């Protein structure tokens, strides 16, 4: 009996422990339903109240809606453009195997093969009857051009192209097409929101829309092909290969630029946040001429121009860096007939302030040949005005502006051969001067030789004005007449000294 009691006590204790454990594990609640039990249906609703600090009509939502509306406006006007060209190359194995096994099909040279190369770009419809603007590089040398409008394929023909702005106009046979509304790119401001639309990489990505801001205006010398007339809009809206020729629009849905190029990183050529578009105001001038005549005719003054540096401003007593410096005047050109000379500094054209030489070149080119324009410029510190009747820009501009041999510029002045100061010359002559023009040679029997000037001397000033280059020294000398004396301050290791030379010719 004692053993039975012991067993009963142990069993009772175990049962009590199990019950207590279950109660503790369930936090003193009754067991919950298992998976086999059904749940009450849950209804999800979109009718949620916005937080008090974010009303339904917030600026953020308004901006989002604006993007949507602009995209709906512009997407139907942006098309895909594909091109096909034939590239002929020699088989690299010909060097080892000869080309006897190729035969000679179609009269080609032995060992030469034909390959079809396809390109992809974008375009923007600008007239209801099928005129489309795109980039010249998209359709250049193409044998076949196709345009895709809302997944329908059309054969396109080239109306005209202009390599100097990288613009082209093509046309398809269709009516009642949607068209892009032109804006005013001059009114664009840095920081303004813009959208870019095109076909990046593949036609399957047609009508891709990206957003960004205007990062800069009037961009030049950005290394985009052989374009001469540069005035790019810079944007960080994502532009990728295939976007070329596509639309850049403002938040009014107006076309403000034609996407043209990107700064890429690596093999993929993808976007890194720096893209360039041709301003629509420039594009419109080109497109209208291409549609009317198939070519572009530009105004021409006949000057080679550059932008000024701070040293030039000080030497010529100019009001600011803004303007274009005349570096050369072509013989018998409109500029020469109007009295313009090398060293003149042009600051206005028909009342338009000139920022730099690129702007002046673009402004002149925008006028038709035969147009009379008013030029405001500085010469010798004095403000002057000239009237120039523009000519037609020659097709071979380099040949037209080529100087006659006897007028070719030289670095030989007043019996001295002069060179810009370089590290090599500094080391060769042990020069300590920080700036100036180096005398590299002296003509025997010349004034310079008689005055004791010798190779390695550095000309620091001409007539009390600093000179830092041969070009700057030339400009100073050109203000003197034959027979005048020019005062040179010369630096030599032993110190500085002055020499006066009579101007005979330069």
Coordinates of N, CA and C in Angstrom, one line a residue, residues 146-254:
X146 N 13.9 53.5 -91.7 CA 12.5 53.2 -91.4 C 12.1 54.0 -90.1
X147 N 10.8 54.3 -90.1 CA 10.3 55.1 -89.0 C 9.1 54.2 -88.4
X148 N 9.1 54.2 -87.1 CA 8.0 53.4 -86.4 C 7.1 54.4 -85.6
X149 N 5.9 54.4 -86.1 CA 4.9 55.3 -85.4 C 3.8 54.4 -84.8
X150 N 3.7 54.4 -83.5 CA 2.7 53.5 -82.9 C 2.8 52.1 -83.4
X151 N 4.0 51.6 -83.5 CA 4.3 50.2 -83.9 C 4.0 49.9 -85.4
X152 N 3.7 51.0 -86.1 CA 3.5 50.8 -87.5 C 4.8 51.3 -88.2
X153 N 5.3 50.5 -89.2 CA 6.5 50.8 -89.8 C 6.3 51.5 -91.2
X154 N 7.1 52.6 -91.4 CA 7.1 53.4 -92.6 C 8.5 53.5 -93.2
X155 N 8.6 53.5 -94.5 CA 9.8 53.9 -95.1 C 10.0 55.4 -95.2
X156 N 11.1 55.9 -94.9 CA 11.3 57.3 -94.8 C 12.4 57.7 -95.9
X157 N 12.3 59.0 -96.3 CA 13.3 59.5 -97.2 C 13.9 60.8 -96.6
X158 N 15.1 61.1 -96.9 CA 15.8 62.2 -96.4 C 15.5 63.5 -97.2
X159 N 15.0 64.5 -96.5 CA 14.7 65.8 -97.1 C 15.9 66.6 -97.1
X160 N 16.7 66.6 -96.1 CA 17.9 67.4 -96.0 C 18.6 67.2 -94.7
X161 N 19.9 67.4 -94.7 CA 20.7 67.3 -93.4 C 21.8 68.3 -93.3
X162 N 22.2 68.6 -92.1 CA 23.2 69.6 -91.8 C 24.2 69.0 -90.8
X163 N 25.4 68.7 -91.3 CA 26.3 68.1 -90.3 C 26.9 69.1 -89.3
X164 N 26.8 70.4 -89.7 CA 27.4 71.4 -88.8 C 26.6 71.6 -87.5
X165 N 25.3 71.2 -87.6 CA 24.5 71.3 -86.3 C 24.0 69.9 -85.9
X166 N 24.3 68.9 -86.7 CA 23.9 67.5 -86.5 C 22.4 67.4 -86.5
X167 N 21.7 68.1 -87.5 CA 20.3 68.0 -87.6 C 19.9 67.4 -89.0
X168 N 18.8 66.8 -89.1 CA 18.3 66.2 -90.4 C 16.8 66.2 -90.3
X169 N 16.2 66.3 -91.5 CA 14.7 66.2 -91.7 C 14.5 65.0 -92.6
X170 N 13.6 64.1 -92.2 CA 13.2 63.0 -93.0 C 11.6 63.1 -93.1
X171 N 11.1 62.3 -94.0 CA 9.6 62.3 -94.2 C 9.0 61.0 -94.5
X172 N 7.8 60.8 -94.0 CA 7.1 59.6 -94.3 C 5.8 60.0 -95.0
X173 N 5.2 59.1 -95.7 CA 3.9 59.3 -96.4 C 2.7 59.0 -95.4
X174 N 2.2 60.0 -94.8 CA 1.1 59.7 -93.9 C 0.4 61.1 -93.6
X175 N -0.8 61.1 -93.2 CA -1.6 62.3 -92.9 C -2.1 62.3 -91.5
X176 N -2.4 63.5 -91.0 CA -3.1 63.7 -89.7 C -2.3 63.1 -88.6
X177 N -1.0 63.3 -88.6 CA -0.1 62.8 -87.5 C -0.1 63.8 -86.4
X178 N 0.1 63.3 -85.2 CA 0.2 64.2 -84.0 C 1.6 64.9 -84.1
X179 N 1.6 66.2 -83.8 CA 2.8 67.0 -83.9 C 3.2 67.6 -82.5
X180 N 4.5 67.8 -82.4 CA 5.0 68.5 -81.2 C 4.9 70.0 -81.3
X181 N 4.6 70.6 -80.2 CA 4.4 72.0 -80.1 C 5.8 72.7 -79.8
X182 N 6.2 73.6 -80.6 CA 7.5 74.2 -80.4 C 7.5 75.2 -79.2
X183 N 8.5 75.2 -78.4 CA 8.6 76.2 -77.3 C 9.7 77.2 -77.6
X184 N 10.1 77.9 -76.6 CA 11.2 79.0 -76.8 C 12.3 78.6 -75.9
X185 N 13.4 78.0 -76.5 CA 14.5 77.6 -75.7 C 15.3 78.7 -75.1
X186 N 15.2 79.9 -75.6 CA 15.8 81.1 -75.0 C 15.3 81.4 -73.6
X187 N 14.0 81.0 -73.4 CA 13.4 81.3 -72.1 C 13.7 80.2 -71.1
X188 N 14.3 79.1 -71.5 CA 14.7 78.1 -70.5 C 15.6 78.7 -69.4
X189 N 15.5 78.2 -68.2 CA 16.3 78.6 -67.1 C 17.0 77.4 -66.5
X190 N 18.3 77.6 -66.0 CA 19.0 76.6 -65.3 C 18.2 76.2 -64.1
X191 N 18.0 74.9 -63.9 CA 17.2 74.5 -62.8 C 15.8 74.1 -63.1
X192 N 15.3 74.5 -64.3 CA 14.0 74.2 -64.8 C 13.8 72.7 -65.0
X193 N 12.6 72.2 -64.7 CA 12.3 70.8 -64.9 C 12.0 70.5 -66.4
X194 N 12.6 69.4 -66.9 CA 12.4 69.0 -68.2 C 12.2 67.5 -68.3
X195 N 11.6 67.0 -69.4 CA 11.5 65.6 -69.6 C 12.2 65.2 -71.0
X196 N 12.8 64.1 -71.0 CA 13.4 63.6 -72.3 C 12.6 62.3 -72.7
X197 N 12.3 62.2 -74.0 CA 11.6 61.1 -74.5 C 12.3 60.5 -75.7
X198 N 12.4 59.2 -75.8 CA 13.1 58.5 -76.9 C 13.1 57.0 -76.8
X199 N 14.0 56.4 -77.5 CA 14.0 54.9 -77.6 C 15.4 54.4 -77.2
X200 N 15.7 54.4 -75.9 CA 17.0 54.0 -75.5 C 17.3 52.5 -75.7
X201 N 18.4 52.2 -76.4 CA 18.9 50.9 -76.6 C 18.1 50.0 -77.6
X202 N 16.8 49.9 -77.4 CA 16.0 49.0 -78.2 C 14.6 49.7 -78.5
X203 N 14.0 49.2 -79.7 CA 12.7 49.7 -80.0 C 11.7 49.2 -79.0
X204 N 12.0 48.1 -78.3 CA 11.1 47.6 -77.3 C 10.9 48.6 -76.1
X205 N 11.9 49.5 -76.0 CA 11.8 50.5 -75.0 C 11.3 51.9 -75.5
X206 N 10.6 51.8 -76.6 CA 10.1 53.0 -77.2 C 9.3 53.9 -76.2
X207 N 9.3 55.2 -76.4 CA 8.6 56.2 -75.6 C 9.0 56.1 -74.1
X208 N 10.3 55.8 -73.9 CA 10.8 55.9 -72.5 C 10.9 57.4 -72.1
X209 N 10.4 57.7 -71.0 CA 10.3 59.1 -70.5 C 11.2 59.2 -69.2
X210 N 12.1 60.1 -69.2 CA 13.0 60.4 -68.1 C 12.9 61.9 -67.7
X211 N 13.1 62.2 -66.4 CA 12.9 63.5 -66.0 C 14.2 64.0 -65.4
X212 N 14.4 65.4 -65.4 CA 15.6 66.0 -64.8 C 15.4 67.5 -64.8
X213 N 16.5 68.2 -64.8 CA 16.5 69.6 -64.8 C 17.5 70.1 -65.9
X214 N 17.3 71.4 -66.3 CA 18.3 72.0 -67.1 C 19.6 72.3 -66.3
X215 N 20.6 71.6 -66.6 CA 21.9 71.7 -65.8 C 22.7 72.9 -66.3
X216 N 22.6 73.3 -67.6 CA 23.4 74.4 -68.1 C 22.9 74.8 -69.5
X217 N 23.3 76.0 -69.9 CA 22.9 76.5 -71.2 C 24.1 77.0 -72.0
X218 N 24.0 77.0 -73.3 CA 25.1 77.6 -74.1 C 26.4 76.8 -74.0
X219 N 26.3 75.5 -73.8 CA 27.5 74.7 -73.7 C 28.2 74.5 -75.0
X220 N 29.5 74.7 -75.0 CA 30.3 74.6 -76.3 C 31.5 73.8 -76.0
X221 N 32.2 73.3 -77.1 CA 33.4 72.6 -77.0 C 33.3 71.4 -76.0
X222 N 32.2 70.6 -76.2 CA 32.0 69.5 -75.4 C 32.4 68.2 -76.1
X223 N 33.1 68.3 -77.2 CA 33.6 67.1 -77.9 C 32.5 66.2 -78.6
X224 N 31.5 66.9 -79.1 CA 30.4 66.1 -79.8 C 30.7 66.1 -81.3
X225 N 31.3 65.1 -81.8 CA 31.5 64.9 -83.3 C 32.2 66.1 -83.9
X226 N 31.8 66.4 -85.1 CA 32.3 67.5 -85.9 C 31.4 68.7 -86.0
X227 N 30.6 68.9 -84.9 CA 29.6 70.0 -84.9 C 30.3 71.3 -84.7
X228 N 30.1 72.3 -85.6 CA 30.7 73.6 -85.6 C 29.8 74.6 -84.8
X229 N 28.5 74.5 -84.9 CA 27.6 75.4 -84.3 C 27.1 74.8 -83.0
X230 N 27.7 75.1 -81.9 CA 27.4 74.5 -80.6 C 26.7 75.5 -79.7
X231 N 25.6 75.1 -79.1 CA 24.9 76.0 -78.2 C 24.1 75.1 -77.3
X232 N 24.6 74.0 -76.8 CA 23.8 72.9 -76.2 C 23.2 73.3 -74.9
X233 N 22.0 72.7 -74.7 CA 21.3 72.6 -73.4 C 21.9 71.4 -72.7
X234 N 22.4 71.6 -71.5 CA 22.8 70.4 -70.7 C 21.7 70.0 -69.8
X235 N 21.5 68.7 -69.7 CA 20.4 68.2 -68.8 C 20.9 66.9 -68.1
X236 N 20.3 66.7 -66.9 CA 20.6 65.4 -66.2 C 19.5 64.4 -66.4
X237 N 18.5 64.8 -67.2 CA 17.5 63.8 -67.6 C 18.2 62.6 -68.3
X238 N 17.9 61.4 -68.0 CA 18.7 60.3 -68.5 C 18.5 60.2 -70.0
X239 N 19.6 60.3 -70.7 CA 19.7 60.1 -72.2 C 20.7 59.0 -72.5
X240 N 20.3 58.1 -73.3 CA 21.1 56.9 -73.6 C 21.2 56.7 -75.1
X241 N 22.1 55.8 -75.6 CA 22.1 55.5 -77.0 C 20.7 55.1 -77.5
X242 N 20.3 55.6 -78.6 CA 18.9 55.4 -79.1 C 18.0 56.6 -78.8
X243 N 18.4 57.4 -77.9 CA 17.6 58.7 -77.6 C 18.0 59.8 -78.6
X244 N 19.1 59.7 -79.3 CA 19.5 60.7 -80.2 C 18.3 61.1 -81.2
X245 N 18.0 62.3 -81.3 CA 16.9 62.8 -82.2 C 15.6 62.9 -81.5
X246 N 15.6 62.5 -80.2 CA 14.3 62.5 -79.4 C 14.0 63.9 -78.9
X247 N 13.0 64.0 -78.1 CA 12.4 65.2 -77.6 C 12.9 65.6 -76.2
X248 N 13.2 66.9 -76.0 CA 13.4 67.4 -74.7 C 12.3 68.5 -74.5
X249 N 11.4 68.3 -73.5 CA 10.3 69.2 -73.4 C 10.2 69.8 -72.0
X250 N 9.6 71.0 -71.9 CA 9.3 71.6 -70.6 C 8.0 71.1 -70.0
X251 N 7.7 71.6 -68.8 CA 6.4 71.1 -68.2 C 5.2 71.7 -68.8
X252 N 5.3 72.5 -69.9 CA 4.1 72.9 -70.6 C 3.9 71.9 -71.8
X253 N 4.8 70.9 -71.9 CA 4.7 70.0 -73.0 C 5.3 70.5 -74.3
X254 N 6.0 71.6 -74.2 CA 6.6 72.3 -75.4 C 8.0 71.7 -75.7

